[in-house]
GROMACS .gro file of C-alpha atoms in nm:
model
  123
    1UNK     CA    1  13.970   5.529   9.911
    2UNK     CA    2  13.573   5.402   9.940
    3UNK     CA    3  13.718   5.097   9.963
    4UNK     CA    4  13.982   5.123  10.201
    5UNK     CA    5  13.760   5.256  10.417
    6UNK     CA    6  13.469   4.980  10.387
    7UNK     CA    7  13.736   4.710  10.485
    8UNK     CA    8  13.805   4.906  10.782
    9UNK     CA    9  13.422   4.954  10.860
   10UNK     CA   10  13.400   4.581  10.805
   11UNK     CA   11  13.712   4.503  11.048
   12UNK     CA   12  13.541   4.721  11.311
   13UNK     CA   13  13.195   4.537  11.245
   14UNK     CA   14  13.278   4.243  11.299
   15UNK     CA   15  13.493   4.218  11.612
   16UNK     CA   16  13.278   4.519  11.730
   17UNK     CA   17  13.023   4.199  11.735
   18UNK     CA   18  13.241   3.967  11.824
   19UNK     CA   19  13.359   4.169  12.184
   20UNK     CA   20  13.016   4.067  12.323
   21UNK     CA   21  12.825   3.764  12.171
   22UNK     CA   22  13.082   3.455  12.253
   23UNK     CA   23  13.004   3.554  12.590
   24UNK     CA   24  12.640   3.601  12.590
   25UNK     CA   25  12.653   3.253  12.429
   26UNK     CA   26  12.844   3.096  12.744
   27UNK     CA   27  12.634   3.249  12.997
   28UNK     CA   28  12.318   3.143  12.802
   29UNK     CA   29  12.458   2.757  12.822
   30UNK     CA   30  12.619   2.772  13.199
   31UNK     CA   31  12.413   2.794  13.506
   32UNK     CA   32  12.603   3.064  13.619
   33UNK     CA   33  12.529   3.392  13.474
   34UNK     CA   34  12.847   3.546  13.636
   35UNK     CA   35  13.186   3.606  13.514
   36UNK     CA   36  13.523   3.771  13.648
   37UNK     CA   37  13.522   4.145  13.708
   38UNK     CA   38  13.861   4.164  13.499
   39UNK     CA   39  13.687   3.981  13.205
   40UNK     CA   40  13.397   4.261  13.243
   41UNK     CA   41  13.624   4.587  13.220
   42UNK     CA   42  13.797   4.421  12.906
   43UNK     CA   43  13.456   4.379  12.742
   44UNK     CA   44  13.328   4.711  12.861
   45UNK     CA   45  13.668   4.854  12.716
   46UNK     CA   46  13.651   4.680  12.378
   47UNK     CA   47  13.301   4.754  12.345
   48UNK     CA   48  13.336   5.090  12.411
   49UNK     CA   49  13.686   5.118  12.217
   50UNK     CA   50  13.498   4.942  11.888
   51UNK     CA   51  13.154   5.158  11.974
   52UNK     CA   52  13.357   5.479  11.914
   53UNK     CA   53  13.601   5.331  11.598
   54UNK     CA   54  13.235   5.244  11.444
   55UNK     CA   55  13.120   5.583  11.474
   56UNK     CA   56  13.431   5.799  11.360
   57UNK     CA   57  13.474   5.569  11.073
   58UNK     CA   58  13.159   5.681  10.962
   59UNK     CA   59  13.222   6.017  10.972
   60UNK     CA   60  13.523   5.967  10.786
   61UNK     CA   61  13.345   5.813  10.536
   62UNK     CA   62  13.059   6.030  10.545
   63UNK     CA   63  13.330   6.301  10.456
   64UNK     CA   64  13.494   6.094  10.199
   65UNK     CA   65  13.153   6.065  10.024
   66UNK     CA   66  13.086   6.460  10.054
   67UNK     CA   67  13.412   6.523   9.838
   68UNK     CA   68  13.352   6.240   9.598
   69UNK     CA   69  13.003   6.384   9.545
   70UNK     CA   70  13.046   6.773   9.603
   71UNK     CA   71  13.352   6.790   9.451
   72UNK     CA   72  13.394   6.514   9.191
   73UNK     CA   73  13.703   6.635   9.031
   74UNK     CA   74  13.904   6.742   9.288
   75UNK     CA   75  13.841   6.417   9.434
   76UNK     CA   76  14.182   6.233   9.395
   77UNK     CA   77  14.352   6.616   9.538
   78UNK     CA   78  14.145   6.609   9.837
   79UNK     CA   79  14.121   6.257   9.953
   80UNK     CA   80  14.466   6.101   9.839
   81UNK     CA   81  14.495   5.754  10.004
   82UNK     CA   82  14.785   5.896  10.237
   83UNK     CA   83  14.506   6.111  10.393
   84UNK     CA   84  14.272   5.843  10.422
   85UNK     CA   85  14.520   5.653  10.619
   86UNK     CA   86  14.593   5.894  10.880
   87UNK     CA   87  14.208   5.979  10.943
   88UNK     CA   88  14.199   5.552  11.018
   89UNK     CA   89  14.472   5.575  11.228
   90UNK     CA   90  14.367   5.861  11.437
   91UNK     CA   91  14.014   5.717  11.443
   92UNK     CA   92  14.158   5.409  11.563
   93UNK     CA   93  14.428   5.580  11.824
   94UNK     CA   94  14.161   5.821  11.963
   95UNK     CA   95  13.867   5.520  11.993
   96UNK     CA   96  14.110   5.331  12.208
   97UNK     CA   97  14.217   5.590  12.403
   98UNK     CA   98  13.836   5.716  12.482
   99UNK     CA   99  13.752   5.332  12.506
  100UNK     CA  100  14.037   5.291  12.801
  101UNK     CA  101  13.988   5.592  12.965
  102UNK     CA  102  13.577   5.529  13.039
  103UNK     CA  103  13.655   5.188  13.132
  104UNK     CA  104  13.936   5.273  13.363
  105UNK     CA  105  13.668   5.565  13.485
  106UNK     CA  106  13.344   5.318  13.510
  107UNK     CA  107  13.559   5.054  13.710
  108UNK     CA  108  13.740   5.300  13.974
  109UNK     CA  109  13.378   5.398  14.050
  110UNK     CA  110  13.316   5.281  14.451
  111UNK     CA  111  12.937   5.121  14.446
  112UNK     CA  112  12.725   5.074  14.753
  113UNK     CA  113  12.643   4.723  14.703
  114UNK     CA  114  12.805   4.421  14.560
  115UNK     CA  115  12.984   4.448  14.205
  116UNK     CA  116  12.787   4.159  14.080
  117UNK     CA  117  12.543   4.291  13.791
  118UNK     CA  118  12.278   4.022  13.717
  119UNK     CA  119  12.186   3.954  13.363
  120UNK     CA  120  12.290   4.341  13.255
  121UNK     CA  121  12.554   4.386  13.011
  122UNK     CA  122  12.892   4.172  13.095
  123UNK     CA  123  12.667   3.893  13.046
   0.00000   0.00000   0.00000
């Protein structure tokens, strides 16, 4: 199961990394530092949505080390792989689900001025 779950860890590293940076790259060549506002609430959802699949994969594997080191030989009884799968899953249901809901919430927000953000985050 330790490895299953570093693969998964892995997945979520890299495109966790890979929601933001090819972006930052293309603003930092362009003269324009500005991009669509549909483009901005999917990278504020995926970085949110990978954000929250980072964390509650560590806690599952947090938890996965506990048993393996608290309770060595009931090990294979209380982390069989089936169980290891649905903790993933969840994680990964319930990340996207928090991910699209505080997008959706963030961009139904009315703001006084301009939605432009200059050099902040969707850059």
């Amino acid at each position: 199961p330790m490895y299953f779950l570093l693969c998964h860890l892995a997945f979520v590293d890299f495109y966790g990394t890979s929601a933001i940076t090819p972006n930052t790259l293309v603003n930092s060549l362009r003269k324009t530092k500005s991009m669509p506002f549909y483009a901005c609430a999917t990278q504020v959802c995926c970085f949110i949505t990978f954000s929250v699949w980072e964390l509650l994969m560590l806690s599952v594997m947090a938890y996965d080390r506990y048993v393996a080191i608290c309770h060595p030989l009931l090990y294979v009884v209380l982390m069989p792989r089936r169980l290891c799968i649905q903790m993933v899953t969840s994680s990964y249901i319930y990340g996207f689900t928090v991910g699209l809901v505080q997008a959706v919430a963030t961009f139904k927000m009315s703001f006084c001025d301009s939605n432009v953000v200059n050099q902040f985050y969707c850059d």
